[in-house]
Amino acid sequence: MKSFLFSSLALALSTQALTDNTSNSFIEKSLQNNLPELEALYLKLHQAPELSYMEEETGKVIAKKLSNLGFKVTKNVGGFGVVGLYKNGNGPTVMIRTDTDGLPIIEETGKSYASKATTVDKNNNKVGIMHGCGHDIHMTSFIGTAQQLIENKSQWQGTLMMVAQPAEEVGAGAKAMLKEGLFTKFAKPDHILGLHVSASVPAGKIAIAPGYALANVDSVDITVKGKSGHGAYPHLTKDPVILASRIVMALQTINSREISPLKPSVITVGSIHGGSKHNIISNEVKLQLTLRSYDPKVREQQIAAIKRITHGIAISAGLEDSMKPVVYVHEEEKIPSTYNDPTLARKVQSSIESELGKVNVQKSEPVMAGEDFGLYTLTEDKIPSTIFWLGGVPAKDYNDSIKNGTSLPSLHSSKFAPDYPVAIKTGVRAMTASALDLFNGKL
């Protein structure tokens, strides 16, 4: 009964949300004239995605749009990143960020506008490319917001800083832009805003998580060493497959017995490779792990425990110290958790509620996905920032999932097909309203 009542309520709220998103605000009225242009931009970006580090043409499109709006534009920042500055009198500096890269996925949505783009990856393999994480919607909402703020510049004062960031999917773009002096050569923002499409929130709605919103992410490689030999004489070997199996199981005790149950922690072994033939005991096995947490101290605890446990298992198997497992943490790919400044998040929520209606804004829970947006706040001054979820699920699909329990395509799925007209319109209105209130000191 409880499940049925929840489903009925969710269905009613989702239906109401998709019909109440018409506030007749000046932003909504102003936006109407730009919607055809924004749809054309979305389709162009969707059909021409580029992988991380390869976003050259995408950067040119964004740069041209900002230049045409009167921004002072700099291209090729931190790779193919773009920075646009528009000074409109004295006031705060508000930074709005989008990401620009696609994913190596063959699109299977069946849409008439589906991406058919392909490229050759670093391993010389031909791969499909798709905006399977909604960055095309992010960029379109980004340009739509810039248009609205310029067209209505009489209603705010300050400096608008538009940042189109490459290489988000590999956790490298924000680092590269900051390293090139994003906050020293261009401008140092007083506030930072971002959005991300959600594959679980219906189009027309916004969800915000005050505090921790997304997780620390680490990639870890473990090389388990052994002494090879014939599978018929295992007593003459040190079998790394057995050692690796013990390690995989032992790692799960880090979460269950070493880290406080009140501190979220995930340790997943996503890949294990070793051996070449049925009757050969190999010299080594390779494991690949992803670690997730929110608290930086938990991250340190995870890594220290992995090193201790793998070393201990090697010793227990009789391996000398020189043959202990090698634990390699990809520090260059490390992504810190994204922390939404609670005060700013609540104020942004209030601003969006005023624009879209309270029924269309909800509190979301933290997720264990990663986003390098959090890097922009890690300065000495701890710049307040907030990233919010932009609903992308078509109304029918969302309602069917509530009614029938069917699963929805997730982000990074080849079948992820958001309701882009509703999502883009909602994203522009939400971001524009938030930025205006920040400029005018209402947040």
GROMACS .gro file of C-alpha atoms in nm:
model
  443
    1MET     CA    1   0.000   0.000   0.000
    2LYS     CA    2   0.281   0.239   0.094
    3SER     CA    3   0.450   0.176  -0.240
    4PHE     CA    4   0.124   0.230  -0.429
    5LEU     CA    5   0.052   0.556  -0.247
    6PHE     CA    6   0.403   0.683  -0.317
    7SER     CA    7   0.373   0.592  -0.684
    8SER     CA    8   0.036   0.762  -0.715
    9LEU     CA    9   0.164   1.075  -0.545
   10ALA     CA   10   0.477   1.082  -0.760
   11LEU     CA   11   0.268   1.038  -1.073
   12ALA     CA   12   0.034   1.319  -0.972
   13LEU     CA   13   0.320   1.553  -0.884
   14SER     CA   14   0.506   1.478  -1.206
   15THR     CA   15   0.194   1.548  -1.412
   16GLN     CA   16   0.127   1.868  -1.220
   17ALA     CA   17   0.489   1.978  -1.260
   18LEU     CA   18   0.478   1.937  -1.633
   19THR     CA   19   0.168   2.151  -1.662
   20ASP     CA   20   0.247   2.418  -1.401
   21ASN     CA   21   0.578   2.524  -1.554
   22THR     CA   22   0.429   2.842  -1.704
   23SER     CA   23   0.486   3.138  -1.477
   24ASN     CA   24   0.453   3.402  -1.752
   25SER     CA   25   0.774   3.559  -1.616
   26PHE     CA   26   0.957   3.815  -1.825
   27ILE     CA   27   1.236   3.559  -1.874
   28GLU     CA   28   0.990   3.310  -2.022
   29LYS     CA   29   0.845   3.573  -2.254
   30SER     CA   30   1.188   3.698  -2.358
   31LEU     CA   31   1.305   3.343  -2.420
   32GLN     CA   32   1.030   3.258  -2.670
   33ASN     CA   33   1.200   3.439  -2.958
   34ASN     CA   34   1.526   3.250  -2.901
   35LEU     CA   35   1.384   2.898  -2.878
   36PRO     CA   36   1.411   2.814  -3.252
   37GLU     CA   37   1.774   2.925  -3.255
   38LEU     CA   38   1.848   2.725  -2.939
   39GLU     CA   39   1.686   2.413  -3.082
   40ALA     CA   40   1.900   2.445  -3.395
   41LEU     CA   41   2.208   2.483  -3.175
   42TYR     CA   42   2.116   2.177  -2.971
   43LEU     CA   43   2.069   1.961  -3.280
   44LYS     CA   44   2.399   2.083  -3.423
   45LEU     CA   45   2.587   2.002  -3.104
   46HIS     CA   46   2.408   1.670  -3.058
   47GLN     CA   47   2.496   1.552  -3.408
   48ALA     CA   48   2.861   1.662  -3.391
   49PRO     CA   49   2.991   1.551  -3.049
   50GLU     CA   50   3.364   1.540  -2.983
   51LEU     CA   51   3.556   1.331  -2.731
   52SER     CA   52   3.755   1.472  -2.440
   53TYR     CA   53   4.067   1.663  -2.554
   54MET     CA   54   3.920   1.683  -2.907
   55GLU     CA   55   3.650   1.950  -2.862
   56GLU     CA   56   3.800   2.197  -3.110
   57GLU     CA   57   3.495   2.252  -3.332
   58THR     CA   58   3.261   2.258  -3.032
   59GLY     CA   59   3.478   2.528  -2.876
   60LYS     CA   60   3.461   2.733  -3.194
   61VAL     CA   61   3.080   2.716  -3.197
   62ILE     CA   62   3.057   2.833  -2.835
   63ALA     CA   63   3.317   3.107  -2.889
   64LYS     CA   64   3.133   3.243  -3.193
   65LYS     CA   65   2.800   3.252  -3.009
   66LEU     CA   66   2.951   3.442  -2.717
   67SER     CA   67   3.139   3.680  -2.948
   68ASN     CA   68   2.820   3.763  -3.134
   69LEU     CA   69   2.662   3.855  -2.801
   70GLY     CA   70   2.939   4.103  -2.726
   71PHE     CA   71   3.154   3.900  -2.487
   72LYS     CA   72   3.531   3.936  -2.476
   73VAL     CA   73   3.620   3.580  -2.574
   74THR     CA   74   3.936   3.375  -2.529
   75LYS     CA   75   3.961   3.034  -2.694
   76ASN     CA   76   4.184   2.733  -2.625
   77VAL     CA   77   4.203   2.774  -2.249
   78GLY     CA   78   4.306   2.447  -2.083
   79GLY     CA   79   4.274   2.267  -2.415
   80PHE     CA   80   3.972   2.372  -2.617
   81GLY     CA   81   3.806   2.561  -2.334
   82VAL     CA   82   3.640   2.899  -2.387
   83VAL     CA   83   3.614   3.195  -2.151
   84GLY     CA   84   3.373   3.482  -2.222
   85LEU     CA   85   3.365   3.800  -2.012
   86TYR     CA   86   3.098   4.069  -2.022
   87LYS     CA   87   3.144   4.367  -1.789
   88ASN     CA   88   2.819   4.549  -1.725
   89GLY     CA   89   2.904   4.814  -1.469
   90ASN     CA   90   3.009   4.763  -1.109
   91GLY     CA   91   2.890   4.460  -0.923
   92PRO     CA   92   2.971   4.098  -0.842
   93THR     CA   93   3.131   3.853  -1.081
   94VAL     CA   94   2.909   3.554  -1.153
   95MET     CA   95   3.059   3.254  -1.330
   96ILE     CA   96   2.837   3.012  -1.523
   97ARG     CA   97   3.002   2.690  -1.635
   98THR     CA   98   2.920   2.427  -1.894
   99ASP     CA   99   3.107   2.117  -2.004
  100THR     CA  100   3.157   2.036  -2.372
  101ASP     CA  101   3.287   1.682  -2.434
  102GLY     CA  102   3.101   1.375  -2.557
  103LEU     CA  103   3.145   1.003  -2.486
  104PRO     CA  104   3.268   0.705  -2.691
  105ILE     CA  105   2.920   0.556  -2.729
  106ILE     CA  106   2.728   0.446  -3.038
  107GLU     CA  107   2.389   0.617  -3.004
  108GLU     CA  108   2.093   0.376  -3.006
  109THR     CA  109   1.803   0.610  -2.931
  110GLY     CA  110   1.643   0.571  -3.273
  111LYS     CA  111   1.590   0.948  -3.292
  112SER     CA  112   1.592   1.109  -3.636
  113TYR     CA  113   1.859   1.349  -3.508
  114ALA     CA  114   2.075   1.077  -3.351
  115SER     CA  115   2.451   1.121  -3.363
  116LYS     CA  116   2.627   0.919  -3.631
  117ALA     CA  117   2.967   1.066  -3.552
  118THR     CA  118   3.269   0.842  -3.523
  119THR     CA  119   3.636   0.891  -3.454
  120VAL     CA  120   3.956   0.697  -3.393
  121ASP     CA  121   4.053   0.674  -3.026
  122LYS     CA  122   4.403   0.674  -2.877
  123ASN     CA  123   4.425   0.298  -2.932
  124ASN     CA  124   4.350   0.346  -3.304
  125ASN     CA  125   4.004   0.194  -3.270
  126LYS     CA  126   3.705   0.340  -3.453
  127VAL     CA  127   3.441   0.442  -3.198
  128GLY     CA  128   3.104   0.612  -3.204
  129ILE     CA  129   3.054   0.944  -3.026
  130MET     CA  130   2.744   1.056  -2.840
  131HIS     CA  131   2.644   1.325  -2.594
  132GLY     CA  132   2.529   1.053  -2.356
  133CYS     CA  133   2.573   1.272  -2.049
  134GLY     CA  134   2.368   1.569  -2.167
  135HIS     CA  135   2.652   1.812  -2.232
  136ASP     CA  136   2.473   1.926  -2.547
  137ILE     CA  137   2.181   2.039  -2.330
  138HIS     CA  138   2.425   2.200  -2.087
  139MET     CA  139   2.587   2.402  -2.368
  140THR     CA  140   2.256   2.505  -2.521
  141SER     CA  141   2.120   2.619  -2.183
  142PHE     CA  142   2.450   2.801  -2.127
  143ILE     CA  143   2.416   2.998  -2.452
  144GLY     CA  144   2.046   3.059  -2.389
  145THR     CA  145   2.128   3.200  -2.046
  146ALA     CA  146   2.397   3.427  -2.194
  147GLN     CA  147   2.144   3.555  -2.448
  148GLN     CA  148   1.887   3.633  -2.181
  149LEU     CA  149   2.133   3.812  -1.956
  150ILE     CA  150   2.264   4.027  -2.241
  151GLU     CA  151   1.918   4.104  -2.378
  152ASN     CA  152   1.810   4.206  -2.028
  153LYS     CA  153   2.136   4.372  -1.918
  154SER     CA  154   1.946   4.677  -1.795
  155GLN     CA  155   1.828   4.459  -1.504
  156TRP     CA  156   2.168   4.373  -1.358
  157GLN     CA  157   2.518   4.507  -1.296
  158GLY     CA  158   2.847   4.325  -1.260
  159THR     CA  159   3.068   4.092  -1.464
  160LEU     CA  160   2.925   3.784  -1.633
  161MET     CA  161   3.187   3.511  -1.672
  162MET     CA  162   3.090   3.227  -1.908
  163VAL     CA  163   3.321   2.924  -1.894
  164ALA     CA  164   3.289   2.636  -2.145
  165GLN     CA  165   3.505   2.360  -2.003
  166PRO     CA  166   3.648   2.067  -2.202
  167ALA     CA  167   3.744   1.718  -2.083
  168GLU     CA  168   3.497   1.684  -1.796
  169GLU     CA  169   3.442   1.315  -1.866
  170VAL     CA  170   3.807   1.237  -1.785
  171GLY     CA  171   3.829   1.475  -1.490
  172ALA     CA  172   4.092   1.692  -1.657
  173GLY     CA  173   3.924   2.005  -1.794
  174ALA     CA  174   3.871   2.206  -1.476
  175LYS     CA  175   4.227   2.131  -1.363
  176ALA     CA  176   4.367   2.246  -1.696
  177MET     CA  177   4.169   2.570  -1.705
  178LEU     CA  178   4.260   2.657  -1.347
  179LYS     CA  179   4.626   2.576  -1.416
  180GLU     CA  180   4.621   2.821  -1.708
  181GLY     CA  181   4.503   3.096  -1.478
  182LEU     CA  182   4.125   3.095  -1.511
  183PHE     CA  183   4.086   3.296  -1.190
  184THR     CA  184   4.400   3.509  -1.230
  185LYS     CA  185   4.422   3.596  -1.601
  186PHE     CA  186   4.049   3.645  -1.652
  187ALA     CA  187   3.839   3.709  -1.341
  188LYS     CA  188   3.785   3.567  -0.997
  189PRO     CA  189   3.414   3.496  -0.947
  190ASP     CA  190   3.216   3.575  -0.636
  191HIS     CA  191   2.969   3.296  -0.717
  192ILE     CA  192   2.978   2.991  -0.946
  193LEU     CA  193   2.673   2.824  -1.099
  194GLY     CA  194   2.635   2.507  -1.302
  195LEU     CA  195   2.370   2.257  -1.403
  196HIS     CA  196   2.365   1.892  -1.502
  197VAL     CA  197   2.094   1.697  -1.680
  198SER     CA  198   1.932   1.425  -1.471
  199ALA     CA  199   1.820   1.088  -1.609
  200SER     CA  200   1.585   1.033  -1.315
  201VAL     CA  201   1.412   1.372  -1.275
  202PRO     CA  202   1.128   1.457  -1.516
  203ALA     CA  203   1.180   1.733  -1.771
  204GLY     CA  204   1.048   2.063  -1.640
  205LYS     CA  205   1.177   2.004  -1.288
  206ILE     CA  206   1.491   2.106  -1.100
  207ALA     CA  207   1.655   1.920  -0.811
  208ILE     CA  208   1.915   2.067  -0.575
  209ALA     CA  209   2.130   1.900  -0.309
  210PRO     CA  210   2.259   2.142  -0.043
  211GLY     CA  211   2.598   2.029   0.090
  212TYR     CA  212   2.765   1.729  -0.070
  213ALA     CA  213   2.615   1.669  -0.414
  214LEU     CA  214   2.867   1.448  -0.595
  215ALA     CA  215   3.153   1.228  -0.483
  216ASN     CA  216   3.530   1.208  -0.464
  217VAL     CA  217   3.640   0.978  -0.747
  218ASP     CA  218   3.967   0.785  -0.768
  219SER     CA  219   4.090   0.527  -1.018
  220VAL     CA  220   4.327   0.270  -0.869
  221ASP     CA  221   4.530  -0.005  -1.038
  222ILE     CA  222   4.659  -0.304  -0.842
  223THR     CA  223   4.920  -0.536  -0.992
  224VAL     CA  224   4.925  -0.865  -0.800
  225LYS     CA  225   5.251  -1.054  -0.847
  226GLY     CA  226   5.312  -1.428  -0.828
  227LYS     CA  227   5.535  -1.714  -0.937
  228SER     CA  228   5.413  -1.888  -1.251
  229GLY     CA  229   5.407  -2.257  -1.330
  230HIS     CA  230   5.203  -2.552  -1.454
  231GLY     CA  231   4.842  -2.571  -1.343
  232ALA     CA  232   4.900  -2.939  -1.253
  233TYR     CA  233   5.167  -2.845  -0.995
  234PRO     CA  234   5.017  -2.548  -0.808
  235HIS     CA  235   5.224  -2.627  -0.495
  236LEU     CA  236   5.533  -2.516  -0.686
  237THR     CA  237   5.389  -2.172  -0.765
  238LYS     CA  238   5.256  -1.863  -0.595
  239ASP     CA  239   4.922  -1.824  -0.771
  240PRO     CA  240   4.837  -1.455  -0.828
  241VAL     CA  241   4.479  -1.546  -0.927
  242ILE     CA  242   4.420  -1.683  -0.578
  243LEU     CA  243   4.587  -1.381  -0.424
  244ALA     CA  244   4.380  -1.144  -0.636
  245SER     CA  245   4.060  -1.327  -0.539
  246ARG     CA  246   4.149  -1.292  -0.172
  247ILE     CA  247   4.222  -0.925  -0.222
  248VAL     CA  248   3.888  -0.859  -0.397
  249MET     CA  249   3.699  -1.010  -0.104
  250ALA     CA  250   3.916  -0.847   0.161
  251LEU     CA  251   3.872  -0.501   0.012
  252GLN     CA  252   3.501  -0.514   0.092
  253THR     CA  253   3.581  -0.523   0.464
  254ILE     CA  254   3.721  -0.170   0.435
  255ASN     CA  255   3.369  -0.035   0.395
  256SER     CA  256   3.201  -0.279   0.632
  257ARG     CA  257   3.457  -0.287   0.916
  258GLU     CA  258   3.699   0.006   0.890
  259ILE     CA  259   3.501   0.310   0.779
  260SER     CA  260   3.220   0.451   0.988
  261PRO     CA  261   2.878   0.345   0.857
  262LEU     CA  262   2.784   0.713   0.881
  263LYS     CA  263   3.048   0.800   0.617
  264PRO     CA  264   2.954   0.698   0.260
  265SER     CA  265   3.220   0.485   0.091
  266VAL     CA  266   3.228   0.271  -0.224
  267ILE     CA  267   3.512   0.045  -0.339
  268THR     CA  268   3.433  -0.133  -0.665
  269VAL     CA  269   3.660  -0.371  -0.854
  270GLY     CA  270   3.554  -0.307  -1.211
  271SER     CA  271   3.814  -0.510  -1.397
  272ILE     CA  272   4.028  -0.816  -1.330
  273HIS     CA  273   4.268  -0.968  -1.584
  274GLY     CA  274   4.521  -1.246  -1.547
  275GLY     CA  275   4.651  -1.558  -1.715
  276SER     CA  276   4.657  -1.677  -2.074
  277LYS     CA  277   4.564  -2.048  -2.077
  278HIS     CA  278   4.370  -2.308  -1.882
  279ASN     CA  279   4.674  -2.493  -1.742
  280ILE     CA  280   4.916  -2.206  -1.683
  281ILE     CA  281   4.946  -2.024  -1.354
  282SER     CA  282   5.051  -1.673  -1.450
  283ASN     CA  283   5.302  -1.428  -1.309
  284GLU     CA  284   5.055  -1.150  -1.235
  285VAL     CA  285   4.695  -1.034  -1.223
  286LYS     CA  286   4.579  -0.676  -1.276
  287LEU     CA  287   4.284  -0.520  -1.096
  288GLN     CA  288   4.118  -0.186  -1.171
  289LEU     CA  289   3.914  -0.013  -0.901
  290THR     CA  290   3.698   0.292  -0.863
  291LEU     CA  291   3.675   0.456  -0.520
  292ARG     CA  292   3.394   0.690  -0.417
  293SER     CA  293   3.343   0.898  -0.103
  294TYR     CA  294   3.251   1.250   0.008
  295ASP     CA  295   3.484   1.319   0.298
  296PRO     CA  296   3.852   1.368   0.194
  297LYS     CA  297   3.958   1.183   0.510
  298VAL     CA  298   3.757   0.879   0.400
  299ARG     CA  299   3.938   0.887   0.066
  300GLU     CA  300   4.275   0.880   0.245
  301GLN     CA  301   4.153   0.595   0.466
  302GLN     CA  302   4.039   0.392   0.162
  303ILE     CA  303   4.376   0.423  -0.013
  304ALA     CA  304   4.582   0.348   0.300
  305ALA     CA  305   4.370   0.040   0.376
  306ILE     CA  306   4.402  -0.093   0.020
  307LYS     CA  307   4.781  -0.070   0.039
  308ARG     CA  308   4.793  -0.237   0.381
  309ILE     CA  309   4.555  -0.520   0.295
  310THR     CA  310   4.718  -0.609  -0.038
  311HIS     CA  311   5.062  -0.612   0.121
  312GLY     CA  312   4.939  -0.824   0.410
  313ILE     CA  313   4.782  -1.086   0.183
  314ALA     CA  314   5.106  -1.113  -0.015
  315ILE     CA  315   5.302  -1.171   0.306
  316SER     CA  316   5.052  -1.435   0.422
  317ALA     CA  317   5.112  -1.623   0.095
  318GLY     CA  318   5.486  -1.633   0.155
  319LEU     CA  319   5.588  -1.370  -0.100
  320GLU     CA  320   5.895  -1.167  -0.017
  321ASP     CA  321   5.859  -0.793   0.025
  322SER     CA  322   5.998  -0.721  -0.322
  323MET     CA  323   5.697  -0.902  -0.471
  324LYS     CA  324   5.425  -0.723  -0.281
  325PRO     CA  325   5.135  -0.594  -0.495
  326VAL     CA  326   5.182  -0.256  -0.660
  327VAL     CA  327   4.901  -0.010  -0.583
  328TYR     CA  328   4.890   0.283  -0.823
  329VAL     CA  329   4.654   0.573  -0.759
  330HIS     CA  330   4.586   0.785  -1.069
  331GLU     CA  331   4.634   1.120  -0.898
  332GLU     CA  332   4.606   1.298  -1.234
  333GLU     CA  333   4.249   1.166  -1.267
  334LYS     CA  334   4.145   1.240  -0.909
  335ILE     CA  335   3.817   1.431  -0.883
  336PRO     CA  336   3.720   1.594  -0.553
  337SER     CA  337   3.368   1.581  -0.418
  338THR     CA  338   3.133   1.859  -0.522
  339TYR     CA  339   3.005   2.055  -0.226
  340ASN     CA  340   2.714   2.291  -0.283
  341ASP     CA  341   2.747   2.585  -0.047
  342PRO     CA  342   2.432   2.527   0.163
  343THR     CA  343   2.343   2.896   0.197
  344LEU     CA  344   2.386   2.960  -0.174
  345ALA     CA  345   2.204   2.637  -0.266
  346ARG     CA  346   1.901   2.733  -0.058
  347LYS     CA  347   1.895   3.081  -0.210
  348VAL     CA  348   1.932   2.946  -0.564
  349GLN     CA  349   1.647   2.707  -0.490
  350SER     CA  350   1.433   3.000  -0.377
  351SER     CA  351   1.519   3.195  -0.691
  352ILE     CA  352   1.429   2.902  -0.918
  353GLU     CA  353   1.107   2.840  -0.725
  354SER     CA  354   1.007   3.200  -0.792
  355GLU     CA  355   1.070   3.148  -1.163
  356LEU     CA  356   0.933   2.795  -1.214
  357GLY     CA  357   0.700   2.745  -0.920
  358LYS     CA  358   0.771   2.548  -0.601
  359VAL     CA  359   0.613   2.234  -0.741
  360ASN     CA  360   0.893   2.212  -0.998
  361VAL     CA  361   1.186   2.234  -0.756
  362GLN     CA  362   1.284   1.958  -0.518
  363LYS     CA  363   1.566   1.863  -0.284
  364SER     CA  364   1.786   1.587  -0.418
  365GLU     CA  365   2.008   1.344  -0.231
  366PRO     CA  366   2.386   1.324  -0.289
  367VAL     CA  367   2.500   1.075  -0.553
  368MET     CA  368   2.823   0.879  -0.591
  369ALA     CA  369   2.885   1.000  -0.946
  370GLY     CA  370   3.175   1.239  -0.999
  371GLU     CA  371   3.199   1.587  -1.152
  372ASP     CA  372   3.506   1.810  -1.170
  373PHE     CA  373   3.285   2.116  -1.107
  374GLY     CA  374   3.394   2.085  -0.743
  375LEU     CA  375   3.748   2.189  -0.833
  376TYR     CA  376   3.643   2.548  -0.895
  377THR     CA  377   3.560   2.597  -0.529
  378LEU     CA  378   3.891   2.466  -0.395
  379THR     CA  379   4.063   2.801  -0.377
  380GLU     CA  380   4.195   2.977  -0.069
  381ASP     CA  381   3.875   3.177  -0.049
  382LYS     CA  382   3.642   2.879  -0.101
  383ILE     CA  383   3.423   3.044  -0.366
  384PRO     CA  384   3.055   2.962  -0.302
  385SER     CA  385   2.916   2.742  -0.578
  386THR     CA  386   2.607   2.541  -0.660
  387ILE     CA  387   2.534   2.289  -0.933
  388PHE     CA  388   2.175   2.174  -0.972
  389TRP     CA  389   2.008   1.887  -1.155
  390LEU     CA  390   1.803   1.971  -1.463
  391GLY     CA  391   1.526   1.720  -1.527
  392GLY     CA  392   1.556   1.552  -1.864
  393VAL     CA  393   1.321   1.251  -1.861
  394PRO     CA  394   1.027   1.274  -2.104
  395ALA     CA  395   0.693   1.295  -1.918
  396LYS     CA  396   0.553   0.970  -2.061
  397ASP     CA  397   0.868   0.773  -1.983
  398TYR     CA  398   0.882   0.909  -1.630
  399ASN     CA  399   0.516   0.836  -1.561
  400ASP     CA  400   0.548   0.485  -1.707
  401SER     CA  401   0.848   0.418  -1.483
  402ILE     CA  402   0.648   0.522  -1.176
  403LYS     CA  403   0.337   0.330  -1.277
  404ASN     CA  404   0.499   0.011  -1.408
  405GLY     CA  405   0.835   0.007  -1.235
  406THR     CA  406   1.022   0.010  -1.565
  407SER     CA  407   1.379   0.134  -1.557
  408LEU     CA  408   1.489   0.452  -1.732
  409PRO     CA  409   1.802   0.483  -1.947
  410SER     CA  410   2.077   0.624  -1.730
  411LEU     CA  411   2.334   0.888  -1.809
  412HIS     CA  412   2.605   0.735  -2.031
  413SER     CA  413   2.349   0.496  -2.178
  414SER     CA  414   2.335   0.456  -2.556
  415LYS     CA  415   1.956   0.497  -2.524
  416PHE     CA  416   1.957   0.818  -2.319
  417ALA     CA  417   1.725   1.060  -2.503
  418PRO     CA  418   1.618   1.358  -2.290
  419ASP     CA  419   1.318   1.576  -2.366
  420TYR     CA  420   1.548   1.852  -2.490
  421PRO     CA  421   1.288   2.124  -2.573
  422VAL     CA  422   1.146   2.120  -2.218
  423ALA     CA  423   1.486   2.070  -2.052
  424ILE     CA  424   1.654   2.356  -2.239
  425LYS     CA  425   1.371   2.601  -2.172
  426THR     CA  426   1.371   2.504  -1.803
  427GLY     CA  427   1.749   2.524  -1.779
  428VAL     CA  428   1.768   2.872  -1.930
  429ARG     CA  429   1.492   3.007  -1.706
  430ALA     CA  430   1.640   2.853  -1.391
  431MET     CA  431   1.996   2.969  -1.460
  432THR     CA  432   1.896   3.317  -1.576
  433ALA     CA  433   1.677   3.377  -1.272
  434SER     CA  434   1.954   3.258  -1.037
  435ALA     CA  435   2.218   3.478  -1.203
  436LEU     CA  436   1.995   3.786  -1.200
  437ASP     CA  437   1.928   3.747  -0.829
  438LEU     CA  438   2.300   3.702  -0.759
  439PHE     CA  439   2.387   4.017  -0.953
  440ASN     CA  440   2.115   4.210  -0.772
  441GLY     CA  441   2.206   4.087  -0.426
  442LYS     CA  442   1.881   3.897  -0.378
  443LEU     CA  443   2.058   3.567  -0.311
   0.00000   0.00000   0.00000
